[in-house]
Amino acid sequence: GSEGIFIHSSSSNNSVVGNELERNVYGIFLSSPNNKVTGNIVTNGKYGIYLYSESVISRNTLKGNDYGVVIENSSAEVVENTIEDGKCGIHVYGSSSQNNRILGNRIKSNEDGIYIEFSSNNSIIGNTLIGGGLYVYAKDNLVKDNTLNEKPLVYLENARDVEISDAGQVILVHCEKIKVEGVRILNTNIGIGLLGSKGCFISKSEVRGNRYGIHLLVSSENSIVENLVADNKYGIFLDGSSNNSIVRNRVVNNGE
């Protein structure tokens, strides 16, 4: 079928509880406000839960869907769900100023754990990620107290002069002069990712078995020095980035 459960915009205040949905294009599709979606099991579809409205999504199990939860141009609380074995665990798109809250989810074995695109003012707090981590193409988000592969998921925004020495992933958004030294990041979507950051120094670190080892997007005047970059799909990847120095790295057995 196409939609397992479809709640249209002319409906509101519905509870979707304890259903089992399998192999639907959309497991649960919500375009109406103020729904509570709790304790459902949604497996092997394209979209597990697709939100185009303000709702609370809690304690669901989403497994084997291409996209676990998609929040498009809407506001949601996504709390304590288990999301496994997909392309993307939670995808937030075009939802600026909507104040989505992504709290305490367990997100495992997805290519991307949480993907924030053209969306700001989201709170991503206390999530446990294994495998795919965070991808951010946005700013003005609050990301804290998350772990990736049992290490801190280090996300800094508008920060300056900070040193990072332990991380399961490092994401730097509009930062300056951050020093990343001696980290060991394995088996995630992006090991060390910079967006709009400058003057940062990445050295003596090991990034191995990731999709992107070190990823610079619209970032300038950064230094990547004496790192081991191995077994990634893309070793060191620069996009729209200028005046960076890539010096004395050991770059081994990457796809590119």
Coordinates of C-alpha atoms in Angstrom, one line a residue:
G1 CA 0.0 0.0 0.0
S2 CA 0.9 3.7 -0.1
E3 CA 0.0 5.1 3.3
G4 CA -0.4 2.8 6.3
I5 CA -2.1 5.5 8.5
F6 CA -2.9 8.9 6.8
I7 CA -4.2 11.7 9.0
H8 CA -5.2 14.7 6.8
S9 CA -5.0 18.4 7.6
S10 CA -8.8 18.6 8.3
S11 CA -8.3 16.3 11.3
S12 CA -6.6 17.0 14.6
N13 CA -5.9 15.7 18.1
N14 CA -5.7 12.1 17.2
S15 CA -3.8 9.3 19.0
V16 CA -2.0 6.7 17.0
V17 CA -1.0 4.0 19.5
G18 CA 0.3 0.5 19.3
N19 CA -0.1 -0.3 15.7
E20 CA 2.1 -2.6 13.6
L21 CA 2.8 -1.3 10.1
E22 CA 4.9 -3.0 7.5
R23 CA 6.1 -2.3 3.9
N24 CA 4.2 0.9 3.3
V25 CA 5.6 3.8 1.4
Y26 CA 4.4 6.0 4.3
G27 CA 3.9 4.1 7.5
I28 CA 2.2 7.0 9.3
F29 CA 1.7 10.3 7.5
L30 CA 0.5 13.3 9.4
S31 CA -0.5 16.6 7.9
S32 CA -2.8 17.6 10.8
P33 CA -1.9 19.2 14.1
N34 CA -1.6 18.0 17.7
N35 CA -1.4 14.2 17.2
K36 CA 0.2 11.8 19.6
V37 CA 2.0 8.9 18.0
T38 CA 3.2 6.3 20.6
G39 CA 4.3 2.7 20.8
N40 CA 3.9 1.9 17.1
I41 CA 6.1 -0.6 15.2
V42 CA 6.8 0.5 11.7
T43 CA 9.1 -1.7 9.5
N44 CA 10.6 -2.0 6.0
G45 CA 8.9 0.9 4.4
K46 CA 10.2 4.0 2.6
Y47 CA 9.1 6.5 5.3
G48 CA 8.4 5.3 8.8
I49 CA 6.7 8.4 10.2
Y50 CA 6.3 11.5 8.0
L51 CA 5.3 14.8 9.7
Y52 CA 3.9 17.8 8.0
S53 CA 2.3 19.1 11.2
E54 CA 2.9 19.7 14.9
S55 CA 2.8 16.4 16.8
V56 CA 4.4 14.3 19.5
I57 CA 6.2 11.2 18.3
S58 CA 7.3 9.0 21.3
R59 CA 8.5 5.5 22.1
N60 CA 8.0 4.1 18.6
T61 CA 10.1 1.4 17.0
L62 CA 11.1 2.2 13.4
K63 CA 13.2 -0.5 11.7
G64 CA 14.4 -1.1 8.2
N65 CA 12.7 2.0 6.7
D66 CA 14.7 4.2 4.3
Y67 CA 13.8 7.2 6.5
G68 CA 12.7 6.6 10.1
V69 CA 11.2 10.0 10.9
V70 CA 10.9 12.9 8.4
I71 CA 9.9 16.4 9.7
E72 CA 9.1 18.7 6.9
N73 CA 8.2 22.4 7.5
S74 CA 6.7 21.6 10.8
S75 CA 7.2 21.4 14.6
A76 CA 7.5 18.1 16.5
E77 CA 8.7 16.4 19.6
V78 CA 10.5 13.2 18.7
V79 CA 11.2 11.5 22.0
E80 CA 12.6 8.2 23.0
N81 CA 12.1 6.3 19.8
T82 CA 14.2 3.4 18.5
I83 CA 15.2 3.9 14.9
E84 CA 17.4 1.3 13.2
D85 CA 18.7 -0.1 9.9
G86 CA 17.8 2.7 7.4
K87 CA 19.3 5.3 5.2
C88 CA 18.4 8.2 7.5
G89 CA 17.2 8.0 11.1
I90 CA 15.6 11.5 11.5
H91 CA 15.5 14.0 8.6
V92 CA 14.6 17.6 9.5
Y93 CA 13.9 19.6 6.3
G94 CA 12.8 23.2 5.8
S95 CA 11.7 23.6 9.4
S96 CA 13.4 26.8 10.5
S97 CA 11.9 28.6 13.5
Q98 CA 9.7 25.6 14.2
N99 CA 11.5 24.5 17.4
N100 CA 11.6 20.8 16.9
R101 CA 12.8 18.8 19.9
I102 CA 14.7 15.6 19.2
L103 CA 15.3 14.1 22.6
G104 CA 16.6 10.8 24.0
N105 CA 16.2 8.7 20.8
R106 CA 18.3 5.5 20.1
I107 CA 19.4 5.7 16.5
K108 CA 21.4 2.7 15.3
S109 CA 22.9 1.4 12.0
N110 CA 21.6 4.2 9.7
E111 CA 23.7 5.7 7.0
D112 CA 22.9 9.1 8.5
G113 CA 21.6 9.2 12.1
I114 CA 20.2 12.7 12.2
Y115 CA 20.2 15.0 9.1
I116 CA 19.4 18.7 9.6
E117 CA 18.9 20.5 6.3
F118 CA 17.7 24.1 5.8
S119 CA 16.3 24.0 9.4
S120 CA 17.2 26.1 12.4
N121 CA 16.1 26.5 16.1
N122 CA 16.0 22.7 16.6
S123 CA 17.0 21.1 19.9
I124 CA 18.9 17.8 19.6
I125 CA 19.6 16.6 23.1
G126 CA 20.5 13.3 24.8
N127 CA 20.3 11.0 21.8
T128 CA 22.4 7.8 21.5
L129 CA 23.7 7.1 18.0
I130 CA 25.5 4.0 16.8
G131 CA 26.9 4.0 13.2
G132 CA 25.6 7.0 11.2
G133 CA 25.9 10.3 13.1
L134 CA 24.9 13.9 12.5
Y135 CA 24.8 15.7 9.2
V136 CA 24.1 19.5 9.4
Y137 CA 23.5 21.9 6.5
A138 CA 22.0 24.6 8.7
K139 CA 22.8 26.9 11.6
D140 CA 21.2 28.2 14.9
N141 CA 20.6 24.7 16.3
L142 CA 21.1 23.5 19.9
V143 CA 23.0 20.1 19.9
K144 CA 24.2 18.8 23.2
D145 CA 24.7 15.7 25.4
N146 CA 24.5 13.3 22.5
T147 CA 26.8 10.3 22.0
L148 CA 28.0 8.5 18.9
N149 CA 29.6 5.1 19.0
E150 CA 29.8 5.5 22.8
K151 CA 31.9 8.7 22.6
P152 CA 30.8 12.3 22.8
L153 CA 29.2 13.7 19.7
V154 CA 31.0 17.1 19.7
Y155 CA 29.0 19.9 18.0
L156 CA 30.1 23.5 18.2
E157 CA 28.4 26.5 16.7
N158 CA 29.8 30.0 16.7
A159 CA 32.6 28.8 19.0
R160 CA 36.2 30.1 19.1
D161 CA 39.5 28.9 20.6
V162 CA 38.3 25.5 21.8
E163 CA 40.4 22.3 21.9
I164 CA 38.9 18.9 21.2
S165 CA 40.7 15.7 22.1
D166 CA 38.0 13.0 22.4
A167 CA 35.0 12.5 20.1
G168 CA 32.9 10.0 18.2
Q169 CA 32.3 12.8 15.7
V170 CA 33.2 16.5 15.4
I171 CA 30.9 19.0 13.7
L172 CA 31.9 22.6 13.6
V173 CA 29.4 25.2 12.3
H174 CA 30.5 28.8 11.9
C175 CA 33.5 28.3 14.2
E176 CA 36.9 29.9 14.3
K177 CA 40.3 28.6 15.5
I178 CA 39.1 25.3 16.9
K179 CA 41.9 22.8 17.5
V180 CA 41.0 19.1 16.9
E181 CA 44.0 17.0 17.9
G182 CA 44.4 13.3 18.6
V183 CA 40.8 12.2 18.1
R184 CA 40.0 8.7 16.8
I185 CA 36.8 8.6 14.8
L186 CA 35.6 5.3 13.3
N187 CA 32.6 4.0 11.3
T188 CA 30.2 6.9 10.9
N189 CA 28.9 9.2 8.1
I190 CA 31.2 12.1 8.7
G191 CA 34.3 11.9 11.0
I192 CA 35.2 15.6 11.2
G193 CA 32.8 18.1 9.4
L194 CA 33.2 21.8 9.1
L195 CA 30.5 24.1 7.8
G196 CA 31.3 27.8 7.3
S197 CA 34.3 27.5 9.7
K198 CA 37.7 29.1 9.4
G199 CA 41.2 29.0 10.9
C200 CA 40.6 25.5 12.5
F201 CA 43.5 23.1 13.0
I202 CA 42.9 19.3 12.6
S203 CA 46.0 17.3 13.5
K204 CA 47.3 13.9 14.6
S205 CA 43.9 12.3 14.4
E206 CA 42.7 9.0 12.9
V207 CA 39.5 9.0 10.8
R208 CA 38.8 5.5 9.5
G209 CA 35.9 3.6 8.0
N210 CA 33.6 6.6 7.5
R211 CA 31.7 7.8 4.5
Y212 CA 33.5 11.1 4.7
G213 CA 36.7 11.2 6.8
I214 CA 37.2 14.9 6.9
H215 CA 34.5 17.1 5.2
L216 CA 34.9 20.9 4.6
L217 CA 31.9 22.8 3.3
V218 CA 32.2 26.5 2.6
S219 CA 35.2 26.6 5.0
S220 CA 38.4 28.5 4.6
E221 CA 41.9 28.9 6.0
N222 CA 41.8 25.6 7.9
S223 CA 44.8 23.3 8.4
I224 CA 44.7 19.5 8.1
V225 CA 48.0 18.2 9.3
E226 CA 49.5 14.8 10.0
N227 CA 46.3 12.8 10.2
L228 CA 45.7 9.2 9.3
V229 CA 42.8 9.1 6.9
A230 CA 42.0 5.5 5.9
D231 CA 39.3 3.2 4.6
N232 CA 36.8 6.0 4.1
K233 CA 34.5 6.3 1.0
Y234 CA 35.9 9.9 0.7
G235 CA 39.1 10.6 2.5
I236 CA 39.4 14.4 2.7
F237 CA 36.6 16.2 0.9
L238 CA 36.4 19.9 0.2
D239 CA 33.4 21.6 -1.3
G240 CA 33.2 25.4 -1.8
S241 CA 36.2 25.8 0.4
S242 CA 39.3 27.9 -0.3
N243 CA 42.8 28.7 1.1
N244 CA 43.0 25.5 3.2
S245 CA 46.3 23.6 3.9
I246 CA 46.4 19.8 3.6
V247 CA 49.9 18.8 4.8
R248 CA 51.8 15.6 5.6
N249 CA 48.7 13.4 6.1
R250 CA 48.7 9.7 5.5
V251 CA 45.8 9.0 3.2
V252 CA 45.3 5.3 2.6
N253 CA 42.8 3.0 0.9
N254 CA 39.9 5.5 0.5
G255 CA 37.4 5.3 -2.3
E256 CA 38.4 8.9 -3.3

